[in-house]
Coordinates of C-alpha atoms and ligand atoms in Angstrom, one line a residue:
M1030 CA 114.2 74.0 116.9
A1031 CA 111.6 76.7 117.8
G1032 CA 113.4 79.5 119.6
T1033 CA 111.8 81.5 122.3
A1034 CA 112.5 84.9 123.6
G1035 CA 113.7 83.3 126.9
L1036 CA 116.2 81.0 125.3
A1037 CA 117.5 83.7 122.9
A1038 CA 118.1 86.0 125.9
L1039 CA 120.3 83.5 127.8
P1040 CA 123.7 85.2 128.3
V1041 CA 125.9 82.1 128.3
R1042 CA 125.7 78.8 126.7
A1043 CA 127.0 76.0 128.8
T1044 CA 127.6 73.9 125.6
G1045 CA 129.8 76.4 123.8
P1046 CA 128.8 78.0 120.5
Q1047 CA 126.3 76.4 118.3
T1048 CA 127.9 75.5 115.0
L1049 CA 127.0 75.2 111.4
T1050 CA 129.4 72.9 109.7
A1051 CA 129.9 73.2 106.0
R1052 CA 130.6 69.7 104.6
V1053 CA 130.2 67.3 101.8
A1054 CA 127.2 64.9 102.1
K1055 CA 124.9 62.8 99.9
A1056 CA 121.3 63.6 99.3
Q1057 CA 118.5 61.8 97.5
I1058 CA 117.2 64.8 95.6
A1059 CA 116.4 62.9 92.4
P1060 CA 113.8 60.1 92.1
P1061 CA 114.8 56.8 93.8
K1062 CA 115.9 55.1 90.6
Y1063 CA 118.8 57.6 90.6
A1064 CA 121.9 57.5 92.8
P1065 CA 122.1 60.0 95.6
T1066 CA 123.8 63.3 94.6
E1067 CA 127.0 64.5 96.2
V1068 CA 126.0 67.9 97.7
W1069 CA 127.6 70.6 99.8
T1070 CA 125.6 71.2 103.0
Y1071 CA 125.4 72.8 106.3
D1072 CA 125.3 70.1 109.0
G1073 CA 124.8 67.4 106.3
T1074 CA 121.2 68.4 105.4
L1075 CA 119.7 69.8 102.2
P1076 CA 118.6 72.6 102.6
G1077 CA 120.6 73.5 105.7
P1078 CA 119.1 73.4 109.2
L1079 CA 116.0 75.5 109.6
L1080 CA 117.0 78.2 112.1
R1081 CA 114.3 80.0 114.1
V1082 CA 115.0 83.0 116.4
A1083 CA 112.8 85.5 118.2
Q1084 CA 112.6 89.0 116.9
G1085 CA 114.9 91.2 118.8
G1086 CA 117.2 88.3 119.7
R1087 CA 120.5 87.3 118.2
V1088 CA 121.8 84.7 115.8
T1089 CA 125.0 83.2 117.1
R1090 CA 126.6 80.5 115.0
R1091 CA 130.1 79.3 114.5
L1092 CA 130.7 78.4 110.8
V1093 CA 133.1 75.4 110.8
N1094 CA 134.5 74.8 107.4
E1095 CA 135.0 71.1 106.5
L1096 CA 134.8 71.7 102.8
P1097 CA 137.9 71.4 100.6
V1098 CA 137.6 75.1 99.7
P1099 CA 137.2 78.5 101.5
T1100 CA 133.7 79.6 102.3
S1101 CA 131.6 82.2 104.2
I1102 CA 127.9 82.7 105.1
H1103 CA 125.8 85.6 104.0
W1104 CA 122.6 86.2 106.0
H1105 CA 120.3 87.3 103.2
G1106 CA 117.9 90.1 103.8
F1107 CA 119.1 91.1 107.3
R1108 CA 119.7 94.7 108.3
I1109 CA 122.9 93.3 109.8
D1110 CA 126.1 94.6 111.3
N1111 CA 128.4 94.9 108.2
A1112 CA 131.2 92.8 109.7
M1113 CA 128.7 89.8 109.9
D1114 CA 127.5 90.2 106.2
G1115 CA 129.7 87.3 105.0
V1116 CA 130.9 88.7 101.7
A1117 CA 134.4 87.2 101.1
G1118 CA 136.8 89.8 100.0
L1119 CA 134.6 92.8 101.1
T1120 CA 133.4 92.3 104.7
Q1121 CA 135.6 89.3 105.8
E1122 CA 138.2 86.9 104.6
A1123 CA 136.9 83.6 103.4
V1124 CA 137.2 80.9 106.0
P1125 CA 139.9 78.4 104.8
P1126 CA 139.3 74.6 104.9
G1127 CA 139.6 73.6 108.6
G1128 CA 138.9 77.1 109.8
A1129 CA 136.0 78.7 111.6
F1130 CA 134.3 82.0 111.9
D1131 CA 131.9 83.3 114.6
Y1132 CA 128.8 85.0 113.3
D1133 CA 126.8 86.9 116.0
F1134 CA 124.3 89.5 115.1
A1135 CA 121.0 91.1 116.3
V1136 CA 117.8 90.6 114.3
P1137 CA 115.6 93.6 114.5
D1138 CA 113.1 92.4 111.8
A1139 CA 110.7 89.5 112.0
G1140 CA 110.1 87.5 108.8
T1141 CA 111.3 84.9 106.4
Y1142 CA 115.0 85.1 105.6
W1143 CA 117.7 82.7 104.4
Y1144 CA 121.4 82.1 104.6
H1145 CA 123.8 81.0 101.9
A1146 CA 127.4 80.8 100.9
H1147 CA 128.9 84.0 99.7
T1148 CA 132.3 82.8 98.5
N1149 CA 132.2 81.7 94.9
S1150 CA 128.4 81.5 95.4
F1151 CA 127.5 80.5 91.9
V1152 CA 129.2 77.1 92.6
Q1153 CA 128.6 76.8 96.4
V1154 CA 124.9 77.7 96.4
A1155 CA 124.3 75.5 93.4
R1156 CA 125.9 72.6 95.3
G1157 CA 123.5 73.1 98.2
L1158 CA 124.9 75.6 100.7
S1159 CA 121.8 77.4 101.8
G1160 CA 119.1 77.2 104.4
A1161 CA 116.1 79.2 105.9
L1162 CA 116.3 81.5 108.9
I1163 CA 113.0 82.5 110.4
V1164 CA 112.6 85.4 112.8
E1165 CA 109.4 85.0 114.8
E1166 CA 107.1 87.8 115.5
A1167 CA 106.3 88.3 119.2
E1168 CA 102.6 88.1 118.1
A1169 CA 102.5 85.6 115.4
P1170 CA 99.4 85.3 113.2
E1171 CA 97.0 82.6 114.1
V1172 CA 97.6 79.6 111.8
D1173 CA 97.4 75.8 112.3
R1174 CA 100.8 75.2 110.7
D1175 CA 103.8 77.1 109.6
E1176 CA 105.7 75.5 106.7
V1177 CA 109.0 76.8 105.2
L1178 CA 109.3 75.8 101.5
V1179 CA 112.8 76.3 100.1
L1180 CA 112.3 76.1 96.3
D1181 CA 115.3 75.1 94.3
D1182 CA 116.4 73.6 91.0
W1183 CA 119.4 71.4 90.4
L1184 CA 121.3 70.9 87.1
L1185 CA 122.1 67.2 87.2
N1186 CA 123.8 64.9 84.7
P1187 CA 121.0 62.4 83.9
E1188 CA 123.6 59.6 83.6
D1189 CA 124.7 59.6 87.2
A1190 CA 122.5 62.3 89.0
Q1191 CA 125.6 64.3 89.9
F1192 CA 125.9 68.1 89.4
M1193 CA 126.6 69.0 85.8
Q1194 CA 129.9 70.7 85.3
P1195 CA 131.2 73.3 84.9
F1196 CA 129.1 75.4 87.1
G1197 CA 130.0 78.5 85.1
H1198 CA 129.4 77.4 81.6
P1199 CA 129.9 80.5 79.4
M1200 CA 126.6 79.7 77.7
S1201 CA 124.6 80.0 80.9
L1202 CA 126.7 82.8 82.3
S1203 CA 126.0 85.0 79.3
H1204 CA 122.4 84.0 79.0
G1205 CA 119.7 83.5 81.7
G1206 CA 122.1 81.8 84.2
R1207 CA 122.4 78.2 85.4
L1208 CA 118.9 76.7 85.2
G1209 CA 118.2 73.3 86.6
N1210 CA 116.7 70.2 85.0
L1211 CA 115.2 68.9 88.3
L1212 CA 113.0 71.2 90.4
G1213 CA 112.0 70.6 94.0
T1214 CA 111.3 71.8 97.4
N1215 CA 113.1 71.3 100.7
G1216 CA 115.8 69.1 99.1
T1217 CA 113.5 66.7 97.2
F1218 CA 111.8 66.6 93.7
D1219 CA 108.6 65.4 95.3
F1220 CA 107.8 67.4 98.4
A1221 CA 104.5 66.6 100.1
R1222 CA 102.9 67.5 103.4
E1223 CA 99.6 66.1 104.6
V1224 CA 97.0 68.8 105.6
R1225 CA 93.3 68.9 106.7
A1226 CA 90.4 70.5 104.9
N1227 CA 89.9 74.1 106.0
E1228 CA 93.2 74.2 107.7
R1229 CA 95.0 77.5 107.7
L1230 CA 98.7 77.4 106.9
R1231 CA 101.5 80.0 106.7
L1232 CA 103.6 79.1 103.7
R1233 CA 107.1 80.8 103.7
L1234 CA 108.4 80.5 100.1
I1235 CA 112.1 81.0 99.5
N1236 CA 113.7 80.8 96.1
A1237 CA 117.2 79.4 96.7
S1238 CA 117.9 78.6 93.1
N1239 CA 120.8 80.1 91.1
A1240 CA 118.8 81.7 88.4
R1241 CA 115.2 80.4 88.1
I1242 CA 112.3 82.8 88.2
F1243 CA 109.4 80.6 89.7
V1244 CA 105.9 81.3 88.3
L1245 CA 103.5 79.9 90.9
R1246 CA 99.8 79.4 91.5
L1247 CA 97.7 77.9 94.3
A1248 CA 95.5 74.9 93.6
G1249 CA 92.9 73.9 96.2
L1250 CA 94.1 76.7 98.4
D1251 CA 92.8 80.2 99.0
G1252 CA 95.6 82.6 99.9
W1253 CA 96.8 86.0 100.8
T1254 CA 100.3 87.5 100.5
V1255 CA 101.2 88.9 103.9
A1256 CA 105.0 89.7 103.5
L1257 CA 107.6 90.0 100.8
D1258 CA 111.3 89.5 101.4
G1259 CA 110.5 89.2 105.1
M1260 CA 108.8 92.6 105.3
P1261 CA 105.1 92.6 106.2
L1262 CA 102.6 94.2 103.8
P1263 CA 100.3 96.8 105.3
A1264 CA 97.4 94.6 104.5
P1265 CA 97.1 91.0 103.3
E1266 CA 96.6 90.8 99.5
P1267 CA 94.4 88.1 98.1
V1268 CA 96.4 85.8 95.7
E1269 CA 94.5 86.3 92.4
A1270 CA 97.2 86.2 89.8
E1271 CA 100.4 84.2 89.4
L1272 CA 103.1 84.7 92.0
I1273 CA 106.5 85.6 90.7
L1274 CA 109.4 84.5 92.9
A1275 CA 112.8 85.6 91.5
P1276 CA 116.0 84.1 92.9
A1277 CA 116.6 85.1 96.6
Q1278 CA 113.1 86.5 97.0
R1279 CA 110.6 85.3 99.6
I1280 CA 106.9 85.4 99.8
D1281 CA 104.9 84.8 103.0
L1282 CA 101.4 83.4 102.3
I1283 CA 98.6 82.6 104.5
V1284 CA 96.4 79.9 102.8
D1285 CA 93.3 78.1 103.7
V1286 CA 92.9 74.5 102.4
T1287 CA 89.8 74.6 100.2
A1288 CA 90.4 71.1 98.7
E1289 CA 88.2 68.4 100.2
D1290 CA 89.2 65.4 102.3
G1291 CA 90.8 62.9 99.8
E1292 CA 91.9 65.5 97.3
T1293 CA 95.3 67.1 96.9
A1294 CA 96.0 70.8 97.2
A1295 CA 99.2 72.2 95.8
L1296 CA 101.5 75.0 95.1
V1297 CA 102.0 74.6 91.3
R1298 CA 104.7 76.0 89.0
F1299 CA 104.8 76.9 85.3
D1300 CA 107.4 74.6 83.8
D1301 CA 109.8 75.1 80.9
D1302 CA 107.5 73.0 78.7
D1303 CA 104.5 75.2 79.4
Q1304 CA 102.9 72.7 81.8
W1305 CA 101.7 73.4 85.3
R1306 CA 103.2 70.9 87.8
P1307 CA 103.2 70.6 91.6
Q1308 CA 106.1 72.3 93.3
A1309 CA 104.7 71.2 96.7
R1310 CA 101.8 68.8 97.3
F1311 CA 99.3 68.9 100.2
P1312 CA 97.2 65.7 100.3
V1313 CA 94.1 66.4 102.3
A1314 CA 93.2 63.9 105.1
G1315 CA 90.4 64.8 107.5
K1316 CA 88.9 68.2 108.3
A1317 CA 90.3 70.9 110.6
S1318 CA 86.9 72.7 110.9
A1319 CA 83.5 72.6 109.3
T1320 CA 83.8 76.1 107.7
Q1321 CA 86.3 78.5 106.3
R1322 CA 87.5 81.3 108.5
D1323 CA 87.6 85.1 107.8
G1324 CA 90.6 86.5 106.0
P1325 CA 93.8 86.9 108.0
A1326 CA 94.9 90.1 109.8
A1327 CA 98.1 91.9 108.6
L1328 CA 101.4 90.9 110.2
P1329 CA 102.7 93.4 112.7
P1330 CA 105.0 95.9 111.0
N1331 CA 108.8 95.8 111.4
P1332 CA 110.6 98.8 112.8
N1333 CA 111.9 101.5 110.5
M1334 CA 109.9 100.7 107.4
A1335 CA 109.4 104.3 106.3
V1336 CA 111.4 105.8 103.4
P1337 CA 111.0 109.6 104.0
G1338 CA 112.3 112.5 102.0
I1339 CA 111.8 111.0 98.5
D1340 CA 111.6 114.4 96.9
S1341 CA 114.9 115.7 98.2
A1342 CA 116.6 112.3 97.9
R1343 CA 120.1 111.9 96.3
R1344 CA 119.7 110.4 92.9
L1345 CA 121.7 107.6 91.4
D1346 CA 121.6 105.9 88.1
M1347 CA 122.6 102.4 87.5
A1348 CA 122.7 100.8 84.1
I1349 CA 122.6 97.0 83.8
Q1350 CA 124.6 96.0 80.8
G1351 CA 126.1 93.2 78.7
G1352 CA 125.2 89.6 78.1
A1353 CA 124.4 87.7 75.0
M1354 CA 122.3 89.7 72.5
G1355 CA 123.1 92.8 74.6
R1356 CA 124.2 96.2 73.3
M1357 CA 127.4 96.6 75.3
S1358 CA 130.6 97.1 73.3
G1359 CA 132.9 97.0 76.3
A1360 CA 133.4 98.2 79.9
M1361 CA 136.0 99.0 82.5
M1362 CA 137.6 95.8 84.0
N1363 CA 140.4 95.8 86.5
G1364 CA 140.9 99.5 85.9
R1365 CA 141.2 99.5 82.1
S1366 CA 138.7 99.6 79.3
M1367 CA 138.1 96.4 77.5
G1368 CA 136.1 95.3 74.5
F1369 CA 133.2 92.8 75.0
R1370 CA 135.1 90.0 73.3
E1371 CA 138.2 90.5 75.5
M1372 CA 135.9 90.5 78.6
A1373 CA 134.2 87.3 77.4
G1374 CA 137.6 85.7 76.9
Q1375 CA 138.1 86.1 80.6
G1376 CA 134.7 84.8 81.5
Q1377 CA 133.1 88.2 82.2
F1378 CA 129.9 89.1 80.3
W1379 CA 128.1 91.8 82.3
A1380 CA 128.7 95.3 83.8
L1381 CA 126.9 97.7 86.1
S1382 CA 127.2 101.3 84.8
G1383 CA 130.3 100.5 82.8
Q1384 CA 132.2 98.6 85.5
V1385 CA 132.8 94.9 85.6
G1386 CA 132.7 93.3 89.1
I1387 CA 134.0 94.7 92.3
T1388 CA 136.1 97.9 92.0
D1389 CA 138.5 99.6 94.4
T1390 CA 136.2 102.5 94.8
P1391 CA 132.4 102.1 95.5
F1392 CA 129.7 102.8 93.0
A1393 CA 128.4 105.4 95.4
S1394 CA 129.5 106.8 98.8
L1395 CA 126.5 107.7 100.9
E1396 CA 126.2 109.4 104.2
R1397 CA 124.5 107.6 106.9
G1398 CA 120.8 108.5 107.2
E1399 CA 120.4 110.0 103.7
T1400 CA 117.6 108.9 101.4
V1401 CA 118.7 107.6 98.0
R1402 CA 116.7 107.1 94.8
M1403 CA 118.4 104.7 92.4
K1404 CA 117.1 104.3 88.9
L1405 CA 117.8 100.9 87.3
T1406 CA 117.9 100.7 83.5
N1407 CA 118.1 97.2 82.1
D1408 CA 120.0 97.4 78.8
T1409 CA 120.3 93.7 78.5
A1410 CA 118.1 91.0 76.9
F1411 CA 117.4 89.2 80.2
A1412 CA 115.6 89.8 83.5
H1413 CA 117.8 90.3 86.6
A1414 CA 117.1 89.9 90.3
M1415 CA 118.8 92.9 91.8
H1416 CA 119.7 92.6 95.5
L1417 CA 121.0 95.2 97.9
H1418 CA 122.7 94.0 101.0
G1419 CA 122.2 95.5 104.5
M1420 CA 119.2 97.7 103.7
H1421 CA 115.7 97.2 102.3
F1422 CA 114.2 99.5 99.6
R1423 CA 110.9 100.4 98.1
Q1424 CA 110.0 100.7 94.4
V1425 CA 109.1 104.3 93.4
A1426 CA 106.2 104.3 91.0
D1427 CA 106.0 107.0 88.3
D1428 CA 103.5 109.0 90.4
G1429 CA 105.9 108.9 93.3
T1430 CA 104.1 106.3 95.4
L1431 CA 106.1 103.7 97.2
G1432 CA 105.8 100.0 96.7
P1433 CA 106.4 97.2 99.3
M1434 CA 109.6 97.0 101.1
R1435 CA 112.0 94.4 99.6
D1436 CA 115.6 93.4 99.3
T1437 CA 115.5 91.8 95.8
I1438 CA 113.7 93.2 92.8
L1439 CA 113.2 91.8 89.3
S1440 CA 114.4 94.1 86.6
Y1441 CA 113.1 93.4 83.1
P1442 CA 114.7 94.5 79.8
D1443 CA 113.7 98.0 78.7
E1444 CA 111.5 98.5 81.8
P1445 CA 113.3 101.1 83.9
L1446 CA 112.5 101.1 87.5
E1447 CA 113.4 103.2 90.5
I1448 CA 114.1 102.1 94.1
A1449 CA 114.5 104.2 97.2
F1450 CA 116.1 103.5 100.5
V1451 CA 117.4 105.1 103.6
A1452 CA 121.2 104.6 103.8
D1453 CA 120.9 104.0 107.6
N1454 CA 123.3 101.0 107.9
P1455 CA 127.0 101.9 107.8
G1456 CA 129.5 99.7 105.9
K1457 CA 130.3 98.2 102.6
W1458 CA 127.2 96.7 100.9
L1459 CA 127.0 94.7 97.8
F1460 CA 124.5 95.5 95.1
H1461 CA 124.3 92.6 92.6
C1462 CA 122.3 90.3 90.5
H1463 CA 121.1 87.3 92.4
M1464 CA 121.3 85.2 89.3
L1465 CA 124.6 84.0 90.8
G1466 CA 126.4 83.3 87.5
H1467 CA 125.6 86.9 86.4
A1468 CA 127.0 88.2 89.7
A1469 CA 130.2 86.1 89.2
S1470 CA 130.6 87.3 85.6
G1471 CA 130.5 91.1 86.2
M1472 CA 127.1 92.1 87.6
T1473 CA 128.3 93.1 91.1
A1474 CA 128.9 96.5 92.5
W1475 CA 129.2 97.9 96.0
I1476 CA 128.2 101.1 97.9
N1477 CA 129.7 102.6 100.9
V1478 CA 127.7 104.1 103.8
S1479 CA 129.8 106.1 106.2
Ligands
C2O2898 CU1 121.7 86.5 98.8 CU2 124.9 88.9 97.9 O1 123.3 87.7 98.3
CU2899 CU1 121.3 88.9 86.2

């Protein structure tokens, strides 16, 4: 599937548009003693097909909807044309069963991205509607192997290995979100890929789960973080501590296999029962070279990664509110003020700055090109993975220095943080929690850039 600049530049396709068909399928995600699980897929695979395109090229795909419900695709992390953003009810109408929609957009940035359903996402993504989209650098780093690892968890009924219903149980909506009881990578609980000693791999980690914050370590691997949420770091950072991968976040690693022939290297995760377990196994067979190499070079930067004018930026304050054990007494919902109990009765538990869910008027109206600083205050008892569509941001430290460029940031209770971005992409952009049950039960807002 590797795209090349030449292919991407072809003006006409003799075969008609390439499609992504959303449809029901079966997948063996659980151990073999269990039945296959009925999943919702793109093109019948879980995760969806791995798409690769050259930086500066275009992604052109016709979504064909063979599901029994309306759907749409969001291309997560892309600085994309607003009309292609895939948010049902905001940037497009959901595609009805039997319908189709043509997505066609330029990809200015290289890196690790993903696509997922953005209609009723807390159900549709949980059922399997997501896949990886890799944008290749013109000058890719030198590695022996490039592996995309889509990390997920699934909440299955242990009786029949089918998805536990309902997807939006009030208990999970109002707490940490829908957490799975079976964790895995690339659609299986037991992902393994054979490697050689001293081999150098690029690992592209994507968290496609609804709500799980993965805590990861390397075993038998020496690694460097080279990009976050698709965006290259100015210099590779050695992996010394645990890696935290919140829902929707990506980490690009370059790792060298230090385990010996016959051993097994692994990406390991910290499990709910306080045990470290393999999230992806790399059995070592043979040797790629006699010695280890020097550390990797930085990835080439993407265009427009600066966030200038921090001192004179427009300031916004966003409060993250609600949930179980929260302090919120009520909020505005559908244009009227409601107590928390009344909200909860309608399946809504969260608010952003006093507003529950999408409102008629945006949280902020920005002028194209202006720099914005947004302070996030988490008044809840839970962590939230806050995601901005259409533009990337940097965290502003207390001393004013800027952190790495990202599209999703983890906000912890009572730890205010500030992000800054240039509002350089016109359109209607969502800002929401990527714990998808939280987004569906109130934690969604939008901003307008004119
Ligand atoms: Cu990946 Cu609005 O989300
Ligand atoms: Cu949340």
